[in-house]
mmCIF file with all atom_site columns, C-alpha atoms in Angstrom:
data_model
loop_
_atom_site.group_PDB
_atom_site.id
_atom_site.type_symbol
_atom_site.label_atom_id
_atom_site.label_alt_id
_atom_site.label_comp_id
_atom_site.label_asym_id
_atom_site.label_entity_id
_atom_site.label_seq_id
_atom_site.pdbx_PDB_ins_code
_atom_site.Cartn_x
_atom_site.Cartn_y
_atom_site.Cartn_z
_atom_site.occupancy
_atom_site.B_iso_or_equiv
_atom_site.pdbx_formal_charge
_atom_site.auth_seq_id
_atom_site.auth_comp_id
_atom_site.auth_asym_id
_atom_site.auth_atom_id
_atom_site.pdbx_PDB_model_num
ATOM 1  C CA . MET Z 1 1  ? -34.177 56.636 44.334 1.00 0.00 ? 1  MET Z CA 1
ATOM 2  C CA . ARG Z 1 2  ? -36.893 55.210 46.455 1.00 0.00 ? 2  ARG Z CA 1
ATOM 3  C CA . LEU Z 1 3  ? -39.605 52.971 45.039 1.00 0.00 ? 3  LEU Z CA 1
ATOM 4  C CA . HIS Z 1 4  ? -42.402 54.841 45.897 1.00 0.00 ? 4  HIS Z CA 1
ATOM 5  C CA . VAL Z 1 5  ? -41.218 58.135 44.041 1.00 0.00 ? 5  VAL Z CA 1
ATOM 6  C CA . ALA Z 1 6  ? -40.459 56.055 41.285 1.00 0.00 ? 6  ALA Z CA 1
ATOM 7  C CA . LEU Z 1 7  ? -43.866 54.570 40.576 1.00 0.00 ? 7  LEU Z CA 1
ATOM 8  C CA . ILE Z 1 8  ? -45.425 58.256 41.211 1.00 0.00 ? 8  ILE Z CA 1
ATOM 9  C CA . LEU Z 1 9  ? -43.145 59.164 38.453 1.00 0.00 ? 9  LEU Z CA 1
ATOM 10 C CA . ALA Z 1 10 ? -43.958 56.210 35.949 1.00 0.00 ? 10 ALA Z CA 1
ATOM 11 C CA . GLY Z 1 11 ? -47.667 56.647 36.614 1.00 0.00 ? 11 GLY Z CA 1
ATOM 12 C CA . PHE Z 1 12 ? -47.649 60.383 35.605 1.00 0.00 ? 12 PHE Z CA 1
ATOM 13 C CA . SER Z 1 13 ? -45.727 59.079 33.222 1.00 0.00 ? 13 SER Z CA 1
ATOM 14 C CA . LEU Z 1 14 ? -48.085 57.043 32.105 1.00 0.00 ? 14 LEU Z CA 1
ATOM 15 C CA . ILE Z 1 15 ? -51.153 59.566 32.368 1.00 0.00 ? 15 ILE Z CA 1
ATOM 16 C CA . LEU Z 1 16 ? -49.510 61.994 30.393 1.00 0.00 ? 16 LEU Z CA 1
ATOM 17 C CA . ALA Z 1 17 ? -48.399 59.114 27.557 1.00 0.00 ? 17 ALA Z CA 1
ATOM 18 C CA . GLY Z 1 18 ? -51.747 58.230 27.525 1.00 0.00 ? 18 GLY Z CA 1
ATOM 19 C CA . SER Z 1 19 ? -53.371 61.541 27.263 1.00 0.00 ? 19 SER Z CA 1
ATOM 20 C CA . ALA Z 1 20 ? -51.039 62.487 24.754 1.00 0.00 ? 20 ALA Z CA 1
ATOM 21 C CA . ALA Z 1 21 ? -52.171 59.252 22.331 1.00 0.00 ? 21 ALA Z CA 1
ATOM 22 C CA . LEU Z 1 22 ? -55.723 59.933 22.991 1.00 0.00 ? 22 LEU Z CA 1
ATOM 23 C CA . LEU Z 1 23 ? -55.364 63.544 21.834 1.00 0.00 ? 23 LEU Z CA 1
ATOM 24 C CA . LEU Z 1 24 ? -53.195 62.686 18.657 1.00 0.00 ? 24 LEU Z CA 1
ATOM 25 C CA . SER Z 1 25 ? -55.288 59.989 17.644 1.00 0.00 ? 25 SER Z CA 1
ATOM 26 C CA . ALA Z 1 26 ? -58.255 61.983 17.887 1.00 0.00 ? 26 ALA Z CA 1
ATOM 27 C CA . ALA Z 1 27 ? -56.957 64.813 15.820 1.00 0.00 ? 27 ALA Z CA 1
ATOM 28 C CA . ALA Z 1 28 ? -55.336 62.325 13.193 1.00 0.00 ? 28 ALA Z CA 1
ATOM 29 C CA . SER Z 1 29 ? -58.935 60.554 12.123 1.00 0.00 ? 29 SER Z CA 1
ATOM 30 C CA . PRO Z 1 30 ? -61.243 62.304 10.227 1.00 0.00 ? 30 PRO Z CA 1
ATOM 31 C CA . ALA Z 1 31 ? -64.058 63.467 11.817 1.00 0.00 ? 31 ALA Z CA 1
ATOM 32 C CA . PRO Z 1 32 ? -67.610 64.004 10.607 1.00 0.00 ? 32 PRO Z CA 1
ATOM 33 C CA . ALA Z 1 33 ? -68.263 67.917 9.309  1.00 0.00 ? 33 ALA Z CA 1
ATOM 34 C CA . GLY Z 1 34 ? -69.496 69.676 12.439 1.00 0.00 ? 34 GLY Z CA 1
ATOM 35 C CA . THR Z 1 35 ? -68.117 67.347 15.195 1.00 0.00 ? 35 THR Z CA 1
ATOM 36 C CA . SER Z 1 36 ? -66.246 69.246 18.324 1.00 0.00 ? 36 SER Z CA 1
ATOM 37 C CA . TYR Z 1 37 ? -64.435 68.438 20.813 1.00 0.00 ? 37 TYR Z CA 1
ATOM 38 C CA . GLY Z 1 38 ? -63.013 69.826 24.399 1.00 0.00 ? 38 GLY Z CA 1
ATOM 39 C CA . GLY Z 1 39 ? -61.297 69.166 27.515 1.00 0.00 ? 39 GLY Z CA 1
ATOM 40 C CA . VAL Z 1 40 ? -58.654 69.693 30.004 1.00 0.00 ? 40 VAL Z CA 1
ATOM 41 C CA . ILE Z 1 41 ? -56.266 67.722 31.312 1.00 0.00 ? 41 ILE Z CA 1
ATOM 42 C CA . LEU Z 1 42 ? -55.068 68.947 34.737 1.00 0.00 ? 42 LEU Z CA 1
ATOM 43 C CA . ILE Z 1 43 ? -51.376 67.843 35.544 1.00 0.00 ? 43 ILE Z CA 1
ATOM 44 C CA . GLY Z 1 44 ? -50.444 68.801 38.947 1.00 0.00 ? 44 GLY Z CA 1
ATOM 45 C CA . PRO Z 1 45 ? -50.519 72.635 38.373 1.00 0.00 ? 45 PRO Z CA 1
ATOM 46 C CA . LEU Z 1 46 ? -50.229 72.308 34.552 1.00 0.00 ? 46 LEU Z CA 1
ATOM 47 C CA . PRO Z 1 47 ? -53.899 72.538 32.825 1.00 0.00 ? 47 PRO Z CA 1
ATOM 48 C CA . ILE Z 1 48 ? -53.400 71.012 28.998 1.00 0.00 ? 48 ILE Z CA 1
ATOM 49 C CA . ILE Z 1 49 ? -56.590 72.588 27.277 1.00 0.00 ? 49 ILE Z CA 1
ATOM 50 C CA . TYR Z 1 50 ? -57.386 71.542 23.810 1.00 0.00 ? 50 TYR Z CA 1
ATOM 51 C CA . GLY Z 1 51 ? -60.820 71.637 21.637 1.00 0.00 ? 51 GLY Z CA 1
ATOM 52 C CA . ALA Z 1 52 ? -61.248 71.612 17.487 1.00 0.00 ? 52 ALA Z CA 1
ATOM 53 C CA . GLY Z 1 53 ? -64.284 71.843 15.717 1.00 0.00 ? 53 GLY Z CA 1
ATOM 54 C CA . PRO Z 1 54 ? -66.924 74.520 15.189 1.00 0.00 ? 54 PRO Z CA 1
ATOM 55 C CA . GLN Z 1 55 ? -68.063 74.542 18.948 1.00 0.00 ? 55 GLN Z CA 1
ATOM 56 C CA . GLY Z 1 56 ? -64.191 73.320 20.394 1.00 0.00 ? 56 GLY Z CA 1
ATOM 57 C CA . LEU Z 1 57 ? -63.294 76.823 21.528 1.00 0.00 ? 57 LEU Z CA 1
ATOM 58 C CA . ARG Z 1 58 ? -66.315 76.764 23.410 1.00 0.00 ? 58 ARG Z CA 1
ATOM 59 C CA . MET Z 1 59 ? -66.354 73.511 24.878 1.00 0.00 ? 59 MET Z CA 1
ATOM 60 C CA . ALA Z 1 60 ? -62.838 73.859 26.126 1.00 0.00 ? 60 ALA Z CA 1
ATOM 61 C CA . GLU Z 1 61 ? -63.597 76.904 27.677 1.00 0.00 ? 61 GLU Z CA 1
ATOM 62 C CA . LEU Z 1 62 ? -66.330 75.249 29.845 1.00 0.00 ? 62 LEU Z CA 1
ATOM 63 C CA . ALA Z 1 63 ? -64.104 72.643 30.571 1.00 0.00 ? 63 ALA Z CA 1
ATOM 64 C CA . ALA Z 1 64 ? -61.473 75.005 31.976 1.00 0.00 ? 64 ALA Z CA 1
ATOM 65 C CA . LEU Z 1 65 ? -64.353 76.721 33.725 1.00 0.00 ? 65 LEU Z CA 1
ATOM 66 C CA . LEU Z 1 66 ? -65.795 73.496 35.142 1.00 0.00 ? 66 LEU Z CA 1
ATOM 67 C CA . SER Z 1 67 ? -62.072 72.652 36.496 1.00 0.00 ? 67 SER Z CA 1
ATOM 68 C CA . LEU Z 1 68 ? -61.460 75.681 38.265 1.00 0.00 ? 68 LEU Z CA 1
ATOM 69 C CA . VAL Z 1 69 ? -65.097 75.107 40.137 1.00 0.00 ? 69 VAL Z CA 1
ATOM 70 C CA . LEU Z 1 70 ? -64.129 71.757 41.073 1.00 0.00 ? 70 LEU Z CA 1
ATOM 71 C CA . ILE Z 1 71 ? -60.682 72.965 42.356 1.00 0.00 ? 71 ILE Z CA 1
ATOM 72 C CA . ALA Z 1 72 ? -62.293 75.583 44.014 1.00 0.00 ? 72 ALA Z CA 1
ATOM 73 C CA . ALA Z 1 73 ? -64.684 73.277 45.686 1.00 0.00 ? 73 ALA Z CA 1
ATOM 74 C CA . ALA Z 1 74 ? -61.839 70.872 47.120 1.00 0.00 ? 74 ALA Z CA 1
ATOM 75 C CA . ILE Z 1 75 ? -59.943 73.779 48.613 1.00 0.00 ? 75 ILE Z CA 1
ATOM 76 C CA . LEU Z 1 76 ? -63.026 74.805 50.238 1.00 0.00 ? 76 LEU Z CA 1
ATOM 77 C CA . LEU Z 1 77 ? -63.813 71.569 51.152 1.00 0.00 ? 77 LEU Z CA 1
ATOM 78 C CA . ALA Z 1 78 ? -60.405 70.694 52.677 1.00 0.00 ? 78 ALA Z CA 1
ATOM 79 C CA . LEU Z 1 79 ? -60.083 74.039 54.116 1.00 0.00 ? 79 LEU Z CA 1
ATOM 80 C CA . ALA Z 1 80 ? -63.734 73.014 56.444 1.00 0.00 ? 80 ALA Z CA 1
ATOM 81 C CA . ALA Z 1 81 ? -62.652 69.807 57.264 1.00 0.00 ? 81 ALA Z CA 1
ATOM 82 C CA . ALA Z 1 82 ? -59.252 70.791 58.597 1.00 0.00 ? 82 ALA Z CA 1
ATOM 83 C CA . PRO Z 1 83 ? -59.467 71.053 62.362 1.00 0.00 ? 83 PRO Z CA 1
ATOM 84 C CA . PRO Z 1 84 ? -58.988 74.134 64.135 1.00 0.00 ? 84 PRO Z CA 1
ATOM 85 C CA . GLY Z 1 85 ? -55.600 76.076 64.674 1.00 0.00 ? 85 GLY Z CA 1
ATOM 86 C CA . GLU Z 1 86 ? -53.320 75.681 67.463 1.00 0.00 ? 86 GLU Z CA 1
ATOM 87 C CA . PRO Z 1 87 ? -54.059 77.904 70.859 1.00 0.00 ? 87 PRO Z CA 1
ATOM 88 C CA . GLU Z 1 88 ? -52.451 81.444 70.738 1.00 0.00 ? 88 GLU Z CA 1
ATOM 89 C CA . GLY Z 1 89 ? -48.860 81.485 71.104 1.00 0.00 ? 89 GLY Z CA 1
ATOM 90 C CA . GLY Z 1 90 ? -48.321 78.626 69.084 1.00 0.00 ? 90 GLY Z CA 1
ATOM 91 C CA . GLY Z 1 91 ? -49.251 75.998 71.376 1.00 0.00 ? 91 GLY Z CA 1
ATOM 92 C CA . HIS Z 1 92 ? -46.272 75.594 73.173 1.00 0.00 ? 92 HIS Z CA 1
ATOM 93 C CA . GLU Z 1 93 ? -46.443 76.238 76.916 1.00 0.00 ? 93 GLU Z CA 1
ATOM 94 C CA . GLU Z 1 94 ? -43.941 78.058 79.049 1.00 0.00 ? 94 GLU Z CA 1
ATOM 95 C CA . ARG Z 1 95 ? -42.377 75.629 81.632 1.00 0.00 ? 95 ARG Z CA 1
ATOM 96 C CA . GLU Z 1 96 ? -40.873 76.742 85.294 1.00 0.00 ? 96 GLU Z CA 1
ATOM 97 C CA . ASP Z 1 97 ? -37.856 75.256 85.708 1.00 0.00 ? 97 ASP Z CA 1
#
């Protein structure tokens, strides 16, 4: 396996492990009454949505909606910055031999 692929996989693994550790530590510690939390972790195409507390579901929904808006904005910006398409005919000129 090439080094850059191994480093990318190691980075994703560390992000996933760190997120899981934060989520588990927050869930395991006693929270004051009325405390709510929620969020979204996007790892590639896989969203991890979590929330707890009286308003946790609402916070998780808001975070999911915000992440969808940001993804749509990123796609639109990428499309706007893309160079114009190739000329008609695929960009290949016919040659006379």
